[in-house]
C-alpha atoms as a PDB file:
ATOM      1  CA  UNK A   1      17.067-102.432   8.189  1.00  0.00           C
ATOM      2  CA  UNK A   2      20.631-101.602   9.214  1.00  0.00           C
ATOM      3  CA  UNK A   3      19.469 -97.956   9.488  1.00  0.00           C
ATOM      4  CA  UNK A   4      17.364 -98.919  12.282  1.00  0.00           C
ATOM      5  CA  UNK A   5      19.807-100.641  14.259  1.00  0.00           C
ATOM      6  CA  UNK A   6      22.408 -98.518  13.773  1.00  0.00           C
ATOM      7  CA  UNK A   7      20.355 -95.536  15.310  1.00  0.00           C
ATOM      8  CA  UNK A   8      19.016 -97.727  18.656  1.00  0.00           C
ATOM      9  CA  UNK A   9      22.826 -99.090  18.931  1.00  0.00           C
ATOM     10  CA  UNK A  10      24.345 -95.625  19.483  1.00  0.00           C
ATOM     11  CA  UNK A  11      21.778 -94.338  22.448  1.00  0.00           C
ATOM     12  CA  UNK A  12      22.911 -91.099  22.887  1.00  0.00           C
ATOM     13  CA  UNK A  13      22.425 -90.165  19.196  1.00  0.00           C
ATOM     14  CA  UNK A  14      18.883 -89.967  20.220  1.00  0.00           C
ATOM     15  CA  UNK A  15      18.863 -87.722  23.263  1.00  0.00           C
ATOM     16  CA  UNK A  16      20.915 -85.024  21.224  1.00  0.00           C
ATOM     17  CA  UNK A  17      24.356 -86.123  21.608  1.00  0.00           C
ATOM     18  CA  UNK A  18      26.889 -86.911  18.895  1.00  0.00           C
ATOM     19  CA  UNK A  19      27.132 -90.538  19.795  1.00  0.00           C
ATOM     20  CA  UNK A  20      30.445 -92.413  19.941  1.00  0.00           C
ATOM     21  CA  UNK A  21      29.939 -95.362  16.996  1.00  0.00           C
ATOM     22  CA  UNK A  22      29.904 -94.693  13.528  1.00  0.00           C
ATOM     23  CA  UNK A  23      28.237 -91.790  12.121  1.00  0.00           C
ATOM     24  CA  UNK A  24      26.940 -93.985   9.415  1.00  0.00           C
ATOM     25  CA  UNK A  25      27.606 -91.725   6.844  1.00  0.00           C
ATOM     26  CA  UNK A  26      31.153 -93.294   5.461  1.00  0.00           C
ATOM     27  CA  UNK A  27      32.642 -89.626   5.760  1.00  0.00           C
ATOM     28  CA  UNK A  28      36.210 -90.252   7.739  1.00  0.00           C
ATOM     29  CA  UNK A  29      36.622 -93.862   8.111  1.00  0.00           C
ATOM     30  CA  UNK A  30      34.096 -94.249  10.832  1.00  0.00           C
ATOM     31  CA  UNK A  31      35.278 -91.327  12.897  1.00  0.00           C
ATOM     32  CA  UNK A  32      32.936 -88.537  14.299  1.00  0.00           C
ATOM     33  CA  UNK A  33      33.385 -85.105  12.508  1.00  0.00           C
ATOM     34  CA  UNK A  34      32.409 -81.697  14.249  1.00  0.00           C
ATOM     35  CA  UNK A  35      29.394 -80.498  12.416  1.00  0.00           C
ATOM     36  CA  UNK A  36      30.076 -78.118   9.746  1.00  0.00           C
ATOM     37  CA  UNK A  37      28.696 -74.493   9.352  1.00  0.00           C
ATOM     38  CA  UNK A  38      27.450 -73.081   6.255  1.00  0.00           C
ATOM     39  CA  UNK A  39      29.249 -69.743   5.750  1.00  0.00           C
ATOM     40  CA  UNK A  40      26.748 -67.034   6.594  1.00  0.00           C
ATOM     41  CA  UNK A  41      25.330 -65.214   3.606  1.00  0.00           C
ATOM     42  CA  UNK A  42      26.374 -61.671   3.633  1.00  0.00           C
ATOM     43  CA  UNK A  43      23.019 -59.661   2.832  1.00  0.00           C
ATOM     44  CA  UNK A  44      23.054 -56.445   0.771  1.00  0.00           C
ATOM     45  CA  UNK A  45      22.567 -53.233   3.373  1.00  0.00           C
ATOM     46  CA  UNK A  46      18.815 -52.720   4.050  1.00  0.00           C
ATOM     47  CA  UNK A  47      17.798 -49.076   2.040  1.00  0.00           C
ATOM     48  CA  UNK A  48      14.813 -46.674   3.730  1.00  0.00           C
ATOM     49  CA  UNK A  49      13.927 -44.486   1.899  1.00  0.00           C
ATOM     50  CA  UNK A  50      12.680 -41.152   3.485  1.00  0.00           C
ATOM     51  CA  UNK A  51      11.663 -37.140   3.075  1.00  0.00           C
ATOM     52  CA  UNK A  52      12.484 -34.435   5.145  1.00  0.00           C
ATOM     53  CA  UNK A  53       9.236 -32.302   5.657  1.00  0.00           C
ATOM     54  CA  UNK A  54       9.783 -29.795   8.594  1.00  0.00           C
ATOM     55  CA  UNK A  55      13.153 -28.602  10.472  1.00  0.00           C
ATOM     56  CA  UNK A  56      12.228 -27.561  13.736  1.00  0.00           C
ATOM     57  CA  UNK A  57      13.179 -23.621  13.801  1.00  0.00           C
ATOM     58  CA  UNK A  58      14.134 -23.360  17.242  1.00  0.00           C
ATOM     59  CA  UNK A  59      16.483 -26.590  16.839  1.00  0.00           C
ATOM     60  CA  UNK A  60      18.292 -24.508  14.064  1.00  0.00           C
ATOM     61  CA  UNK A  61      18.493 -21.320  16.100  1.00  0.00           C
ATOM     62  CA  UNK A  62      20.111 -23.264  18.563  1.00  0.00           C
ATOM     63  CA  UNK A  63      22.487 -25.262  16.495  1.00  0.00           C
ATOM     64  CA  UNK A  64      23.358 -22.216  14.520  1.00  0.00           C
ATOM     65  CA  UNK A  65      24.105 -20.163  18.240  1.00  0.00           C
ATOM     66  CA  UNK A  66      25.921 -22.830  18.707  1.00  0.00           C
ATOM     67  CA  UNK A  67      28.205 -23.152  15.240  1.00  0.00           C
ATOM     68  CA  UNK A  68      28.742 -19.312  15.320  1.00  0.00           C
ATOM     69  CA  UNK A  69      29.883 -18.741  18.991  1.00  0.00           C
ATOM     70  CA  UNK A  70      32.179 -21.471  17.848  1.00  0.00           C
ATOM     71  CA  UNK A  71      33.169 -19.733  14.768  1.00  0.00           C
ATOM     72  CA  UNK A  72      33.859 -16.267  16.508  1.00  0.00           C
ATOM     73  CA  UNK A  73      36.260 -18.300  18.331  1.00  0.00           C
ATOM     74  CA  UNK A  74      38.002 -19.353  15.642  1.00  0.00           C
ATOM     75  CA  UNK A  75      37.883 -16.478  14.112  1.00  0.00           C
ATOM     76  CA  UNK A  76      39.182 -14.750  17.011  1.00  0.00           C
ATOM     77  CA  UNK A  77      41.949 -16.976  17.466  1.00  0.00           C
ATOM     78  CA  UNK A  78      42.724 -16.794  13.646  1.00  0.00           C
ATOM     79  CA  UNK A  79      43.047 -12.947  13.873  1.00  0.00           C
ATOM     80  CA  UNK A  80      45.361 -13.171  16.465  1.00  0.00           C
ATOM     81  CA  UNK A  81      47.643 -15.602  14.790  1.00  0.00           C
ATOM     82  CA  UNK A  82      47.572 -13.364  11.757  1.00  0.00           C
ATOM     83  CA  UNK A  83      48.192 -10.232  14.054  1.00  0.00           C
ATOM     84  CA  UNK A  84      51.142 -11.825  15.806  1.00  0.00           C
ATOM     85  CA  UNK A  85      52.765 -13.378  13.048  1.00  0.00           C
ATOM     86  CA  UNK A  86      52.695  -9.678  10.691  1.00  0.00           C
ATOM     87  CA  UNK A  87      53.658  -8.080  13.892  1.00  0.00           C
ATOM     88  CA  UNK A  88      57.197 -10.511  14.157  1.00  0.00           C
ATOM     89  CA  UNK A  89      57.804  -9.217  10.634  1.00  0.00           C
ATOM     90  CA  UNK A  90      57.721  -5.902  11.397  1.00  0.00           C
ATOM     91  CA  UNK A  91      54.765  -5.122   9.463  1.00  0.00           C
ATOM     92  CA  UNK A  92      52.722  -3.029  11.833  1.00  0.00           C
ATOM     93  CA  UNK A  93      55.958  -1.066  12.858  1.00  0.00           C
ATOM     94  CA  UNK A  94      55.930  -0.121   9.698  1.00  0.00           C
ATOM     95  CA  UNK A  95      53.021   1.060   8.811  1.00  0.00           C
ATOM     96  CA  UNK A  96      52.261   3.071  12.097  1.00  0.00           C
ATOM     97  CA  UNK A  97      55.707   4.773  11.152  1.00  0.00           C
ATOM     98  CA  UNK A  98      54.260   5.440   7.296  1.00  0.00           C
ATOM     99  CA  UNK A  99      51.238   7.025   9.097  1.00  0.00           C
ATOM    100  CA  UNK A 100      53.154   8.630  11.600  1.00  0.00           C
ATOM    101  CA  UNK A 101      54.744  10.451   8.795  1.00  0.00           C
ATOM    102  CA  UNK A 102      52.126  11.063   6.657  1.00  0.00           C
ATOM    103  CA  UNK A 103      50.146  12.940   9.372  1.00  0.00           C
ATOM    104  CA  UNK A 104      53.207  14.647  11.315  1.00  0.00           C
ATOM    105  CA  UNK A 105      51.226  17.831  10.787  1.00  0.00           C
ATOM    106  CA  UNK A 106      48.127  16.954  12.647  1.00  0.00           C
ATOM    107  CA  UNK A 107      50.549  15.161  14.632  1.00  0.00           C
ATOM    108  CA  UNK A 108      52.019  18.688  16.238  1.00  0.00           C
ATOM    109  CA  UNK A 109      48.232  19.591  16.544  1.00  0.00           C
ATOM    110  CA  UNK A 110      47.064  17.162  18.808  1.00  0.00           C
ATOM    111  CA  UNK A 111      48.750  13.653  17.590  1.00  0.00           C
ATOM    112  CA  UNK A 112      47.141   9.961  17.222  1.00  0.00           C
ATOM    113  CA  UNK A 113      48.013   7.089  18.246  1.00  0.00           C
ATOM    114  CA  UNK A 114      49.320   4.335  16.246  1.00  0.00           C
ATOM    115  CA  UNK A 115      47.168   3.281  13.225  1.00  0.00           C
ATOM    116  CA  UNK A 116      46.900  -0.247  13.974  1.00  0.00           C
ATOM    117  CA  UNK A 117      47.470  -1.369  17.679  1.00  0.00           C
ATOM    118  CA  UNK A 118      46.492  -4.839  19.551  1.00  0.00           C
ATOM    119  CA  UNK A 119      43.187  -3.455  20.956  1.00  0.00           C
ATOM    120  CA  UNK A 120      42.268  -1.569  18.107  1.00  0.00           C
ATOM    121  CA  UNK A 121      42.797  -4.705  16.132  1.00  0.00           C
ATOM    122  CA  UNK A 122      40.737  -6.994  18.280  1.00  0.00           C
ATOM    123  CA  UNK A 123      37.735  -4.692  19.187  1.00  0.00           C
ATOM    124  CA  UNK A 124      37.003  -4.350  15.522  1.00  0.00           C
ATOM    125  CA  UNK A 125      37.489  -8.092  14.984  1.00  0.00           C
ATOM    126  CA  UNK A 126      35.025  -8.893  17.872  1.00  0.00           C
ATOM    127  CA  UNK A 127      32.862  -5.974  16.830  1.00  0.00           C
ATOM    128  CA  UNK A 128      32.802  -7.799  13.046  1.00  0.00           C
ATOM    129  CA  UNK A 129      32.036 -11.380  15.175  1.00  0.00           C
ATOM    130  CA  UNK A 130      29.480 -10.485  17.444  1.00  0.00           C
ATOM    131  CA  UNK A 131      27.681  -9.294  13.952  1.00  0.00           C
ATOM    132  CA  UNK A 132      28.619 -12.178  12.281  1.00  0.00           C
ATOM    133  CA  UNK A 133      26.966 -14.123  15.088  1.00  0.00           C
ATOM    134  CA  UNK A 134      23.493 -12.344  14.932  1.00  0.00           C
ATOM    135  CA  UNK A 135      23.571 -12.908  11.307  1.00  0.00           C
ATOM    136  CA  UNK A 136      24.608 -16.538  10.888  1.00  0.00           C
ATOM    137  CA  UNK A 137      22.031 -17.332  13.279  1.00  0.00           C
ATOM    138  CA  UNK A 138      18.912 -15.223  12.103  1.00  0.00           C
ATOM    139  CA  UNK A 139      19.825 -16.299   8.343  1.00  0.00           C
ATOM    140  CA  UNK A 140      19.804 -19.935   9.435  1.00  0.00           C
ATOM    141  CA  UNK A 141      16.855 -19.748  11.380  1.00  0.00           C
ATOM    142  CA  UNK A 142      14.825 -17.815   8.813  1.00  0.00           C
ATOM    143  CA  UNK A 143      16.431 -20.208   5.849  1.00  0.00           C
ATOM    144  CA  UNK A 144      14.902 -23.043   8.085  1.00  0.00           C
ATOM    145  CA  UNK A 145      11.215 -21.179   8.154  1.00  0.00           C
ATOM    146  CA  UNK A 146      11.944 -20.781   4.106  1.00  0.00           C
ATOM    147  CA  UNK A 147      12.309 -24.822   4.188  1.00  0.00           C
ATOM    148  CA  UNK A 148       9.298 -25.494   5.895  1.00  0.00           C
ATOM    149  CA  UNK A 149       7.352 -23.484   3.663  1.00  0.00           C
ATOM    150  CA  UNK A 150       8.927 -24.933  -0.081  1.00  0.00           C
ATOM    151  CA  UNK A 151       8.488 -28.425   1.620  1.00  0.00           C
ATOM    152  CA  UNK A 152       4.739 -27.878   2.652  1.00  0.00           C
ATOM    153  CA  UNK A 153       4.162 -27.403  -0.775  1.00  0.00           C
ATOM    154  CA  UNK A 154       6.798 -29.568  -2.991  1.00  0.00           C
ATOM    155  CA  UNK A 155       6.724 -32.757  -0.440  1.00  0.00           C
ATOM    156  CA  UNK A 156      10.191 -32.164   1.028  1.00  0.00           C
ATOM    157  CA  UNK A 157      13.718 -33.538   0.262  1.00  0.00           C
ATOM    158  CA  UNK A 158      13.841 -37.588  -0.377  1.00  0.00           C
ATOM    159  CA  UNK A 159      16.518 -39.094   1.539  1.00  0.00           C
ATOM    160  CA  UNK A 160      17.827 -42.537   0.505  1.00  0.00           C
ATOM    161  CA  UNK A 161      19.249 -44.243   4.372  1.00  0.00           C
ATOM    162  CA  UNK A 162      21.433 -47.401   4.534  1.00  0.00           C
ATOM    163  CA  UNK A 163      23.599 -49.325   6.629  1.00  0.00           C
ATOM    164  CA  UNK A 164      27.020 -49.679   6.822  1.00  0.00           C
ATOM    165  CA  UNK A 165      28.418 -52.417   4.868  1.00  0.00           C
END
């Protein structure tokens, strides 16, 4: 029957509260303790498991636009690197001097230019990217019409999604 007074005796024990007494549980000498937590249980990362049926078309003529204008840029910019840094070793000199010779007859005749100039250089490289970009988009596009067609009749690709641990 002590359990019974002991719980009316402490009054705010019942309305929620910690109390101020005893906790009655021996734990501490007699002395309140803050309530411990159990340490959370780390759950495995949830799985879904999914297939990929159809890729829109027009989202991958897009995104491929996209990639490739990018990519002409770069390449662009990676020509001209390549351009410049020959062209401090003297490499161009060079060879517009070895076709300068080789052609000194046709040169009396009506003469050419230099073999391999700046704009000669970058009109053929944006010549080769502007093709580049019609055909890295058309073959993605067309590769994503391909997909739609081998997953309509195979069931698509099975994905396996989780989450971050």
């Amino acid at each position: 029957m002590t359990t019974s007074t002991n719980a009316t005796s402490t009054g705010s024990a019942d309305k929620g509260g910690r109390g101020s007494g005893s906790s009655g549980n021996g734990r501490n000498g007699g002395q309140d303790s803050p309530p411990r937590r159990a340490k959370p249980t780390r759950r495995p990362p949830r799985l879904a498991s999914l297939q990929l049926k159809r890729v829109d078309p027009w989202t991958v003529l897009k995104i491929s636009l996209i990639v490739s204008v990018v990519m002409f840029f770069v390449w662009m910019i990676a020509v001209g690197i390549l351009y410049l840094s020959l062209g401090s070793m003297d490499v161009w000199s060079r060879i517009n001097q070895t076709f300068n010779t080789l052609t000194s007859a046709d040169a009396a005749a009506g003469g050419s230019g230099d073999l391999v100039s700046a704009a000669r250089v970058f009109s053929i490289t944006a010549v080769i990217g502007a093709i580049n970009i019609v055909l890295f988009t058309a073959l993605a596009t067309v590769a994503a019409f391909v997909y739609n067609a081998a997953a309509a009749m195979s069931g698509g690709v099975e994905l396996t999604l989780g989450e971050r641990d």
